[in-house]
Short mmCIF file of N, CA, C and O in Angstrom, two decimals:
data_model
loop_
_atom_site.label_atom_id
_atom_site.label_comp_id
_atom_site.label_asym_id
_atom_site.label_seq_id
_atom_site.Cartn_x
_atom_site.Cartn_y
_atom_site.Cartn_z
N GLN A 1 -16.43 1.94 1.50
CA GLN A 1 -15.53 2.37 0.44
C GLN A 1 -16.14 2.14 -0.93
O GLN A 1 -15.82 2.87 -1.88
N LEU A 2 -16.93 1.10 -1.08
CA LEU A 2 -17.51 0.77 -2.36
C LEU A 2 -18.99 0.49 -2.19
O LEU A 2 -19.38 -0.19 -1.25
N TRP A 3 -19.78 0.99 -3.11
CA TRP A 3 -21.23 0.79 -3.05
C TRP A 3 -21.68 0.12 -4.35
O TRP A 3 -21.39 0.63 -5.43
N GLU A 4 -22.37 -0.99 -4.21
CA GLU A 4 -22.84 -1.74 -5.37
C GLU A 4 -24.36 -1.68 -5.43
O GLU A 4 -25.04 -1.57 -4.41
N SER A 5 -24.86 -1.81 -6.65
CA SER A 5 -26.30 -1.89 -6.85
C SER A 5 -26.58 -2.62 -8.15
O SER A 5 -25.67 -2.81 -8.97
N GLY A 6 -27.82 -3.04 -8.34
CA GLY A 6 -28.23 -3.60 -9.61
C GLY A 6 -28.43 -5.09 -9.65
O GLY A 6 -28.82 -5.63 -10.68
N GLY A 7 -28.16 -5.77 -8.56
CA GLY A 7 -28.39 -7.21 -8.57
C GLY A 7 -29.87 -7.54 -8.62
O GLY A 7 -30.73 -6.67 -8.52
N GLY A 8 -30.17 -8.82 -8.78
CA GLY A 8 -31.57 -9.24 -8.81
C GLY A 8 -31.70 -10.57 -9.51
O GLY A 8 -30.74 -11.34 -9.59
N SER A 9 -32.90 -10.83 -10.03
CA SER A 9 -33.19 -12.09 -10.69
C SER A 9 -33.45 -11.87 -12.17
O SER A 9 -33.98 -10.82 -12.56
N ALA A 10 -33.08 -12.84 -12.96
CA ALA A 10 -33.33 -12.78 -14.40
C ALA A 10 -33.48 -14.20 -14.91
O ALA A 10 -33.03 -15.16 -14.27
N GLN A 11 -34.09 -14.31 -16.06
CA GLN A 11 -34.17 -15.62 -16.71
C GLN A 11 -32.97 -15.79 -17.63
O GLN A 11 -32.34 -14.80 -18.05
N ALA A 12 -32.67 -17.02 -17.94
CA ALA A 12 -31.58 -17.30 -18.86
C ALA A 12 -31.80 -16.55 -20.16
O ALA A 12 -32.92 -16.50 -20.68
N GLY A 13 -30.73 -15.94 -20.64
CA GLY A 13 -30.82 -15.13 -21.85
C GLY A 13 -31.11 -13.67 -21.58
O GLY A 13 -31.03 -12.84 -22.50
N GLY A 14 -31.43 -13.34 -20.33
CA GLY A 14 -31.75 -11.97 -19.97
C GLY A 14 -30.53 -11.12 -19.69
O GLY A 14 -29.38 -11.57 -19.86
N THR A 15 -30.80 -9.88 -19.25
CA THR A 15 -29.75 -8.90 -19.00
C THR A 15 -29.92 -8.26 -17.64
O THR A 15 -31.05 -7.94 -17.23
N LEU A 16 -28.81 -8.07 -16.96
CA LEU A 16 -28.76 -7.28 -15.73
C LEU A 16 -27.54 -6.38 -15.80
O LEU A 16 -26.53 -6.75 -16.43
N THR A 17 -27.62 -5.22 -15.16
CA THR A 17 -26.48 -4.32 -15.11
C THR A 17 -26.17 -3.98 -13.66
O THR A 17 -27.06 -3.54 -12.92
N LEU A 18 -24.94 -4.20 -13.27
CA LEU A 18 -24.47 -3.88 -11.92
C LEU A 18 -23.70 -2.56 -11.96
O LEU A 18 -23.03 -2.26 -12.94
N SER A 19 -23.81 -1.81 -10.87
CA SER A 19 -23.08 -0.55 -10.77
C SER A 19 -22.24 -0.55 -9.50
O SER A 19 -22.61 -1.16 -8.50
N CYS A 20 -21.12 0.15 -9.55
CA CYS A 20 -20.21 0.26 -8.41
C CYS A 20 -19.77 1.72 -8.29
O CYS A 20 -19.36 2.32 -9.29
N ILE A 21 -19.86 2.26 -7.09
CA ILE A 21 -19.40 3.62 -6.85
C ILE A 21 -18.30 3.54 -5.80
O ILE A 21 -18.57 3.31 -4.62
N PRO A 22 -17.03 3.72 -6.22
CA PRO A 22 -15.94 3.68 -5.26
C PRO A 22 -15.65 5.06 -4.67
O PRO A 22 -15.69 6.05 -5.39
N SER A 23 -15.38 5.13 -3.40
CA SER A 23 -15.09 6.43 -2.80
C SER A 23 -13.65 6.84 -3.03
O SER A 23 -13.34 8.02 -3.07
N ARG A 24 -12.76 5.88 -3.17
CA ARG A 24 -11.35 6.17 -3.45
C ARG A 24 -10.96 5.34 -4.65
O ARG A 24 -10.70 4.16 -4.53
N TYR A 25 -10.93 5.97 -5.78
CA TYR A 25 -10.78 5.24 -7.03
C TYR A 25 -9.45 5.59 -7.66
O TYR A 25 -9.22 6.72 -8.03
N THR A 26 -8.61 4.60 -7.75
CA THR A 26 -7.35 4.79 -8.43
C THR A 26 -6.92 3.48 -9.04
O THR A 26 -7.20 2.42 -8.48
N GLY A 27 -6.32 3.53 -10.20
CA GLY A 27 -5.84 2.30 -10.80
C GLY A 27 -6.96 1.39 -11.24
O GLY A 27 -7.88 1.80 -11.92
N ARG A 28 -6.90 0.16 -10.81
CA ARG A 28 -7.79 -0.88 -11.33
C ARG A 28 -9.00 -1.14 -10.43
O ARG A 28 -8.88 -1.19 -9.22
N LEU A 29 -10.15 -1.33 -11.11
CA LEU A 29 -11.39 -1.76 -10.46
C LEU A 29 -11.80 -3.09 -11.06
O LEU A 29 -11.73 -3.24 -12.29
N THR A 30 -12.24 -4.00 -10.23
CA THR A 30 -12.52 -5.35 -10.73
C THR A 30 -13.80 -5.89 -10.10
O THR A 30 -14.08 -5.66 -8.92
N TRP A 31 -14.55 -6.63 -10.91
CA TRP A 31 -15.71 -7.37 -10.43
C TRP A 31 -15.30 -8.81 -10.15
O TRP A 31 -14.68 -9.45 -10.99
N PHE A 32 -15.67 -9.28 -8.98
CA PHE A 32 -15.51 -10.67 -8.61
C PHE A 32 -16.89 -11.28 -8.40
O PHE A 32 -17.87 -10.56 -8.22
N ARG A 33 -16.96 -12.59 -8.40
CA ARG A 33 -18.21 -13.25 -8.03
C ARG A 33 -17.89 -14.53 -7.27
O ARG A 33 -16.83 -15.12 -7.43
N GLN A 34 -18.85 -14.91 -6.43
CA GLN A 34 -18.68 -16.12 -5.66
C GLN A 34 -19.99 -16.89 -5.65
O GLN A 34 -21.00 -16.41 -5.12
N ALA A 35 -19.95 -18.07 -6.25
CA ALA A 35 -21.10 -18.96 -6.27
C ALA A 35 -21.05 -19.85 -5.03
O ALA A 35 -19.98 -20.05 -4.44
N PRO A 36 -22.19 -20.38 -4.61
CA PRO A 36 -22.22 -21.24 -3.42
C PRO A 36 -21.23 -22.39 -3.53
O PRO A 36 -21.19 -23.10 -4.55
N GLY A 37 -20.40 -22.54 -2.51
CA GLY A 37 -19.45 -23.64 -2.48
C GLY A 37 -18.23 -23.47 -3.36
O GLY A 37 -17.44 -24.41 -3.50
N LYS A 38 -18.08 -22.30 -3.96
CA LYS A 38 -16.95 -22.07 -4.86
C LYS A 38 -16.09 -20.91 -4.38
O LYS A 38 -16.52 -20.10 -3.56
N GLU A 39 -14.89 -20.85 -4.93
CA GLU A 39 -13.97 -19.75 -4.61
C GLU A 39 -14.46 -18.46 -5.28
O GLU A 39 -15.10 -18.49 -6.33
N ARG A 40 -14.09 -17.34 -4.68
CA ARG A 40 -14.39 -16.06 -5.30
C ARG A 40 -13.45 -15.88 -6.49
O ARG A 40 -12.23 -16.03 -6.36
N GLU A 41 -14.02 -15.55 -7.64
CA GLU A 41 -13.22 -15.43 -8.86
C GLU A 41 -13.40 -14.04 -9.48
O GLU A 41 -14.48 -13.46 -9.44
N ALA A 42 -12.31 -13.57 -10.08
CA ALA A 42 -12.36 -12.31 -10.80
C ALA A 42 -12.97 -12.57 -12.18
O ALA A 42 -12.62 -13.55 -12.84
N ILE A 43 -13.88 -11.69 -12.61
CA ILE A 43 -14.52 -11.91 -13.90
C ILE A 43 -14.30 -10.77 -14.89
O ILE A 43 -14.30 -11.01 -16.10
N ALA A 44 -14.12 -9.55 -14.43
CA ALA A 44 -13.94 -8.43 -15.34
C ALA A 44 -13.22 -7.31 -14.62
O ALA A 44 -13.46 -7.07 -13.44
N SER A 45 -12.34 -6.61 -15.35
CA SER A 45 -11.51 -5.59 -14.72
C SER A 45 -11.25 -4.46 -15.68
O SER A 45 -11.08 -4.68 -16.89
N ILE A 46 -11.20 -3.25 -15.12
CA ILE A 46 -10.94 -2.07 -15.94
C ILE A 46 -10.00 -1.15 -15.19
O ILE A 46 -9.99 -1.11 -13.95
N HIS A 47 -9.18 -0.41 -15.94
CA HIS A 47 -8.25 0.52 -15.33
C HIS A 47 -8.76 1.94 -15.51
O HIS A 47 -9.32 2.27 -16.56
N LYS A 48 -8.55 2.77 -14.50
CA LYS A 48 -9.02 4.14 -14.59
C LYS A 48 -8.40 4.85 -15.79
O LYS A 48 -9.06 5.62 -16.48
N ASN A 49 -7.13 4.58 -16.05
CA ASN A 49 -6.46 5.15 -17.20
C ASN A 49 -6.56 4.15 -18.35
O ASN A 49 -5.76 3.23 -18.46
N ILE A 50 -7.58 4.34 -19.17
CA ILE A 50 -7.82 3.37 -20.24
C ILE A 50 -6.74 3.42 -21.31
O ILE A 50 -6.64 2.52 -22.13
N ARG A 51 -5.90 4.44 -21.26
CA ARG A 51 -4.83 4.52 -22.24
C ARG A 51 -3.66 3.63 -21.88
O ARG A 51 -2.93 3.16 -22.75
N THR A 52 -3.45 3.41 -20.60
CA THR A 52 -2.31 2.61 -20.17
C THR A 52 -2.70 1.27 -19.58
O THR A 52 -1.88 0.36 -19.49
N GLY A 53 -3.93 1.12 -19.16
CA GLY A 53 -4.34 -0.13 -18.52
C GLY A 53 -5.37 -0.85 -19.37
O GLY A 53 -6.28 -0.25 -19.90
N ARG A 54 -5.22 -2.15 -19.47
CA ARG A 54 -6.12 -2.95 -20.29
C ARG A 54 -7.37 -3.35 -19.54
O ARG A 54 -7.43 -3.29 -18.31
N THR A 55 -8.35 -3.76 -20.32
CA THR A 55 -9.57 -4.35 -19.78
C THR A 55 -9.45 -5.86 -19.90
O THR A 55 -8.97 -6.37 -20.93
N TYR A 56 -9.88 -6.58 -18.87
CA TYR A 56 -9.75 -8.03 -18.85
C TYR A 56 -11.09 -8.69 -18.54
O TYR A 56 -11.90 -8.14 -17.79
N TYR A 57 -11.26 -9.88 -19.09
CA TYR A 57 -12.43 -10.72 -18.80
C TYR A 57 -11.99 -12.16 -18.64
O TYR A 57 -11.09 -12.62 -19.33
N VAL A 58 -12.65 -12.85 -17.77
CA VAL A 58 -12.43 -14.29 -17.67
C VAL A 58 -13.15 -14.95 -18.84
O VAL A 58 -14.15 -14.41 -19.35
N ASP A 59 -12.66 -16.07 -19.29
CA ASP A 59 -13.20 -16.70 -20.51
C ASP A 59 -14.70 -16.97 -20.42
O ASP A 59 -15.41 -16.84 -21.42
N SER A 60 -15.19 -17.31 -19.26
CA SER A 60 -16.59 -17.71 -19.14
C SER A 60 -17.58 -16.57 -19.38
O SER A 60 -18.77 -16.82 -19.59
N VAL A 61 -17.09 -15.32 -19.34
CA VAL A 61 -18.01 -14.19 -19.55
C VAL A 61 -17.67 -13.38 -20.80
O VAL A 61 -18.40 -12.45 -21.14
N LYS A 62 -16.58 -13.71 -21.46
CA LYS A 62 -16.19 -12.97 -22.67
C LYS A 62 -17.30 -13.02 -23.70
O LYS A 62 -17.88 -14.08 -23.96
N GLY A 63 -17.58 -11.88 -24.29
CA GLY A 63 -18.62 -11.80 -25.31
C GLY A 63 -20.02 -11.63 -24.75
O GLY A 63 -20.96 -11.36 -25.49
N ARG A 64 -20.17 -11.78 -23.43
CA ARG A 64 -21.49 -11.63 -22.81
C ARG A 64 -21.53 -10.46 -21.83
O ARG A 64 -22.55 -9.79 -21.70
N PHE A 65 -20.43 -10.25 -21.10
CA PHE A 65 -20.36 -9.18 -20.11
C PHE A 65 -19.51 -8.03 -20.64
O PHE A 65 -18.52 -8.26 -21.34
N THR A 66 -19.88 -6.81 -20.27
CA THR A 66 -19.12 -5.64 -20.67
C THR A 66 -18.90 -4.74 -19.45
O THR A 66 -19.88 -4.33 -18.81
N ILE A 67 -17.65 -4.45 -19.16
CA ILE A 67 -17.31 -3.56 -18.06
C ILE A 67 -17.04 -2.17 -18.62
O ILE A 67 -16.45 -2.04 -19.70
N SER A 68 -17.49 -1.14 -17.92
CA SER A 68 -17.29 0.22 -18.40
C SER A 68 -17.15 1.15 -17.20
O SER A 68 -17.45 0.77 -16.07
N GLN A 69 -16.73 2.37 -17.48
CA GLN A 69 -16.57 3.33 -16.40
C GLN A 69 -16.97 4.72 -16.88
O GLN A 69 -16.91 5.02 -18.07
N ASP A 70 -17.39 5.55 -15.95
CA ASP A 70 -17.65 6.96 -16.20
C ASP A 70 -16.76 7.71 -15.21
O ASP A 70 -17.09 7.83 -14.04
N VAL A 71 -15.61 8.17 -15.70
CA VAL A 71 -14.62 8.78 -14.82
C VAL A 71 -15.16 10.05 -14.19
O VAL A 71 -14.92 10.31 -13.01
N GLU A 72 -15.92 10.83 -14.94
CA GLU A 72 -16.46 12.09 -14.40
C GLU A 72 -17.42 11.82 -13.25
O GLU A 72 -17.43 12.53 -12.25
N LYS A 73 -18.24 10.77 -13.39
CA LYS A 73 -19.20 10.43 -12.36
C LYS A 73 -18.63 9.47 -11.32
O LYS A 73 -19.29 9.15 -10.34
N ASN A 74 -17.39 9.01 -11.59
CA ASN A 74 -16.73 8.08 -10.67
C ASN A 74 -17.56 6.84 -10.43
O ASN A 74 -17.79 6.42 -9.28
N THR A 75 -18.02 6.24 -11.49
CA THR A 75 -18.79 5.00 -11.37
C THR A 75 -18.26 3.96 -12.33
O THR A 75 -17.61 4.27 -13.33
N MET A 76 -18.52 2.72 -12.02
CA MET A 76 -18.16 1.61 -12.88
C MET A 76 -19.39 0.73 -13.03
O MET A 76 -20.20 0.63 -12.10
N ALA A 77 -19.55 0.12 -14.19
CA ALA A 77 -20.71 -0.72 -14.44
C ALA A 77 -20.30 -2.04 -15.06
O ALA A 77 -19.24 -2.14 -15.70
N LEU A 78 -21.14 -3.04 -14.87
CA LEU A 78 -20.95 -4.34 -15.51
C LEU A 78 -22.29 -4.73 -16.13
O LEU A 78 -23.24 -5.04 -15.43
N GLN A 79 -22.35 -4.67 -17.45
CA GLN A 79 -23.55 -5.10 -18.15
C GLN A 79 -23.42 -6.58 -18.46
O GLN A 79 -22.44 -7.00 -19.08
N MET A 80 -24.41 -7.34 -18.05
CA MET A 80 -24.37 -8.79 -18.21
C MET A 80 -25.49 -9.21 -19.15
O MET A 80 -26.67 -9.15 -18.78
N ASP A 81 -25.12 -9.60 -20.35
CA ASP A 81 -26.08 -10.05 -21.36
C ASP A 81 -26.05 -11.56 -21.48
O ASP A 81 -25.08 -12.21 -21.09
N ASN A 82 -27.11 -12.10 -22.08
CA ASN A 82 -27.20 -13.54 -22.32
C ASN A 82 -26.83 -14.32 -21.05
O ASN A 82 -25.99 -15.23 -21.09
N LEU A 83 -27.48 -13.97 -19.98
CA LEU A 83 -27.18 -14.60 -18.70
C LEU A 83 -27.48 -16.09 -18.72
O LEU A 83 -28.40 -16.56 -19.41
N LYS A 84 -26.68 -16.82 -17.95
CA LYS A 84 -26.84 -18.27 -17.83
C LYS A 84 -27.03 -18.64 -16.36
O LYS A 84 -26.59 -17.91 -15.47
N PRO A 85 -27.67 -19.76 -16.09
CA PRO A 85 -27.85 -20.17 -14.69
C PRO A 85 -26.53 -20.25 -13.93
O PRO A 85 -26.50 -19.96 -12.73
N GLU A 86 -25.45 -20.59 -14.61
CA GLU A 86 -24.16 -20.68 -13.94
C GLU A 86 -23.58 -19.32 -13.58
O GLU A 86 -22.54 -19.25 -12.92
N ASP A 87 -24.23 -18.25 -13.99
CA ASP A 87 -23.81 -16.91 -13.57
C ASP A 87 -24.37 -16.55 -12.19
O ASP A 87 -24.02 -15.51 -11.62
N THR A 88 -25.22 -17.40 -11.66
CA THR A 88 -25.77 -17.16 -10.33
C THR A 88 -24.67 -17.12 -9.28
O THR A 88 -23.88 -18.05 -9.16
N ALA A 89 -24.60 -16.00 -8.56
CA ALA A 89 -23.53 -15.80 -7.58
C ALA A 89 -23.75 -14.47 -6.86
O ALA A 89 -24.62 -13.68 -7.26
N VAL A 90 -22.95 -14.25 -5.84
CA VAL A 90 -22.87 -12.92 -5.24
C VAL A 90 -21.74 -12.18 -5.96
O VAL A 90 -20.63 -12.71 -6.08
N TYR A 91 -22.02 -10.99 -6.43
CA TYR A 91 -21.04 -10.21 -7.19
C TYR A 91 -20.49 -9.08 -6.33
O TYR A 91 -21.24 -8.38 -5.64
N TYR A 92 -19.17 -8.93 -6.39
CA TYR A 92 -18.47 -7.95 -5.57
C TYR A 92 -17.65 -7.01 -6.45
O TYR A 92 -16.99 -7.44 -7.39
N CYS A 93 -17.67 -5.75 -6.09
CA CYS A 93 -16.79 -4.76 -6.69
C CYS A 93 -15.58 -4.61 -5.78
O CYS A 93 -15.72 -4.58 -4.55
N ALA A 94 -14.38 -4.51 -6.36
CA ALA A 94 -13.17 -4.41 -5.55
C ALA A 94 -12.22 -3.37 -6.13
O ALA A 94 -12.15 -3.21 -7.35
N ALA A 95 -11.48 -2.71 -5.24
CA ALA A 95 -10.52 -1.69 -5.66
C ALA A 95 -9.24 -1.82 -4.86
O ALA A 95 -9.22 -2.41 -3.78
N ARG A 96 -8.20 -1.26 -5.39
CA ARG A 96 -6.90 -1.32 -4.73
C ARG A 96 -6.61 -0.03 -4.00
O ARG A 96 -7.13 1.04 -4.34
N ARG A 97 -5.74 -0.09 -3.01
CA ARG A 97 -5.33 1.07 -2.26
C ARG A 97 -4.60 2.04 -3.16
O ARG A 97 -3.76 1.63 -3.98
N PRO A 98 -4.87 3.33 -3.06
CA PRO A 98 -4.17 4.31 -3.90
C PRO A 98 -2.66 4.27 -3.71
O PRO A 98 -2.17 4.06 -2.60
N GLY A 99 -1.93 4.46 -4.80
CA GLY A 99 -0.48 4.55 -4.73
C GLY A 99 0.24 3.23 -4.86
O GLY A 99 1.47 3.20 -4.91
N ILE A 100 -0.50 2.13 -4.93
CA ILE A 100 0.14 0.82 -5.07
C ILE A 100 -0.23 0.24 -6.43
O ILE A 100 -1.40 0.20 -6.79
N SER A 101 0.77 -0.19 -7.17
CA SER A 101 0.51 -0.78 -8.49
C SER A 101 1.03 -2.21 -8.52
O SER A 101 1.94 -2.57 -7.78
N TYR A 102 0.45 -2.99 -9.39
CA TYR A 102 0.85 -4.39 -9.56
C TYR A 102 1.02 -4.69 -11.03
O TYR A 102 0.56 -3.96 -11.90
N GLU A 103 1.67 -5.80 -11.31
CA GLU A 103 1.80 -6.24 -12.70
C GLU A 103 0.41 -6.51 -13.26
O GLU A 103 -0.48 -6.99 -12.54
N GLU A 104 0.23 -6.23 -14.54
CA GLU A 104 -1.06 -6.41 -15.18
C GLU A 104 -1.55 -7.85 -15.07
O GLU A 104 -2.76 -8.09 -14.94
N ARG A 105 -0.63 -8.80 -15.10
CA ARG A 105 -1.04 -10.21 -15.06
C ARG A 105 -1.71 -10.58 -13.75
O ARG A 105 -2.33 -11.63 -13.64
N ARG A 106 -1.62 -9.70 -12.76
CA ARG A 106 -2.24 -9.96 -11.46
C ARG A 106 -3.60 -9.28 -11.35
O ARG A 106 -4.10 -9.07 -10.25
N TRP A 107 -4.22 -8.97 -12.49
CA TRP A 107 -5.48 -8.23 -12.45
C TRP A 107 -6.54 -8.98 -11.65
O TRP A 107 -7.41 -8.37 -11.05
N GLY A 108 -6.50 -10.30 -11.67
CA GLY A 108 -7.51 -11.10 -10.99
C GLY A 108 -7.08 -11.65 -9.65
O GLY A 108 -7.80 -12.46 -9.05
N ASP A 109 -5.95 -11.22 -9.15
CA ASP A 109 -5.43 -11.72 -7.88
C ASP A 109 -6.18 -11.07 -6.73
O ASP A 109 -5.98 -9.89 -6.43
N ARG A 110 -7.00 -11.84 -6.07
CA ARG A 110 -7.86 -11.30 -5.00
C ARG A 110 -7.05 -10.64 -3.89
O ARG A 110 -7.49 -9.67 -3.28
N SER A 111 -5.85 -11.14 -3.63
CA SER A 111 -5.04 -10.62 -2.53
C SER A 111 -4.52 -9.21 -2.78
O SER A 111 -4.06 -8.55 -1.84
N THR A 112 -4.60 -8.73 -4.00
CA THR A 112 -4.10 -7.39 -4.32
C THR A 112 -5.17 -6.32 -4.16
O THR A 112 -4.90 -5.15 -4.38
N TYR A 113 -6.36 -6.70 -3.78
CA TYR A 113 -7.46 -5.75 -3.63
C TYR A 113 -7.72 -5.49 -2.15
O TYR A 113 -7.80 -6.41 -1.34
N ASP A 114 -7.84 -4.20 -1.82
CA ASP A 114 -7.96 -3.79 -0.42
C ASP A 114 -9.37 -3.41 -0.01
O ASP A 114 -9.72 -3.47 1.17
N TYR A 115 -10.16 -2.97 -0.98
CA TYR A 115 -11.50 -2.48 -0.66
C TYR A 115 -12.54 -3.32 -1.39
O TYR A 115 -12.39 -3.59 -2.59
N TRP A 116 -13.58 -3.70 -0.67
CA TRP A 116 -14.61 -4.55 -1.22
C TRP A 116 -15.99 -3.99 -0.91
O TRP A 116 -16.22 -3.43 0.17
N GLY A 117 -16.89 -4.17 -1.87
CA GLY A 117 -18.28 -3.85 -1.62
C GLY A 117 -18.93 -4.94 -0.80
O GLY A 117 -18.33 -5.98 -0.51
N GLN A 118 -20.18 -4.73 -0.44
CA GLN A 118 -20.90 -5.68 0.40
C GLN A 118 -21.42 -6.88 -0.39
O GLN A 118 -21.81 -7.89 0.20
N GLY A 119 -21.39 -6.76 -1.69
CA GLY A 119 -21.87 -7.85 -2.54
C GLY A 119 -23.33 -7.67 -2.92
O GLY A 119 -24.13 -7.14 -2.14
N THR A 120 -23.66 -8.11 -4.11
CA THR A 120 -25.04 -8.06 -4.58
C THR A 120 -25.38 -9.38 -5.26
O THR A 120 -24.59 -9.90 -6.04
N GLN A 121 -26.53 -9.93 -4.92
CA GLN A 121 -26.91 -11.24 -5.41
C GLN A 121 -27.47 -11.17 -6.82
O GLN A 121 -28.31 -10.31 -7.13
N VAL A 122 -27.00 -12.08 -7.66
CA VAL A 122 -27.54 -12.26 -9.01
C VAL A 122 -28.01 -13.70 -9.11
O VAL A 122 -27.24 -14.63 -8.86
N THR A 123 -29.26 -13.87 -9.48
CA THR A 123 -29.85 -15.20 -9.62
C THR A 123 -30.43 -15.35 -11.01
O THR A 123 -31.26 -14.54 -11.42
N VAL A 124 -29.98 -16.37 -11.73
CA VAL A 124 -30.44 -16.61 -13.09
C VAL A 124 -31.16 -17.95 -13.12
O VAL A 124 -30.59 -18.99 -12.78
N SER A 125 -32.40 -17.93 -13.57
CA SER A 125 -33.18 -19.15 -13.64
C SER A 125 -33.27 -19.65 -15.09
O SER A 125 -33.25 -18.85 -16.03
N SER A 126 -33.37 -20.96 -15.21
CA SER A 126 -33.41 -21.55 -16.55
C SER A 126 -34.82 -21.59 -17.10
O SER A 126 -35.79 -21.35 -16.41
#
C-alpha cells in the first residue's frame, strides 16, 4: 500500500529526504519513526486537503524537518535538515483507510493508521 525510499546514512548537520508513494491516498499521511528500544512515534503529518487539514510536527523536529506533498504525482516527502544522531531510527510512512476521519488532535495516534510502509533506515553519525 505504501512505498518508501530515501533512507541512508548522514553525518550530523547533514540532510536526507524521504519519499512515500501511497496507493490509496486520502485524508492524512504521517511519518513515524522508531529508534532501537523505543516506541514508534509520529513526527510529521500532512493532510491531502491543505485547505482544511493542518500540518503537524513533533517538537523535536520542528524547524529541521519539512513535510510536503505533490497531489498530482501522489507522493509525499520528508526533508530532514540539520540531522542529529538522535534522529537515527527506522522511518515509516502511514496512511488511513479511505472514508474514515478522526479529530485533528489524533494526528499522531498510531492506532488510527491502517496502512504502513516497510520502513527505511536513517542513521546519523556524530
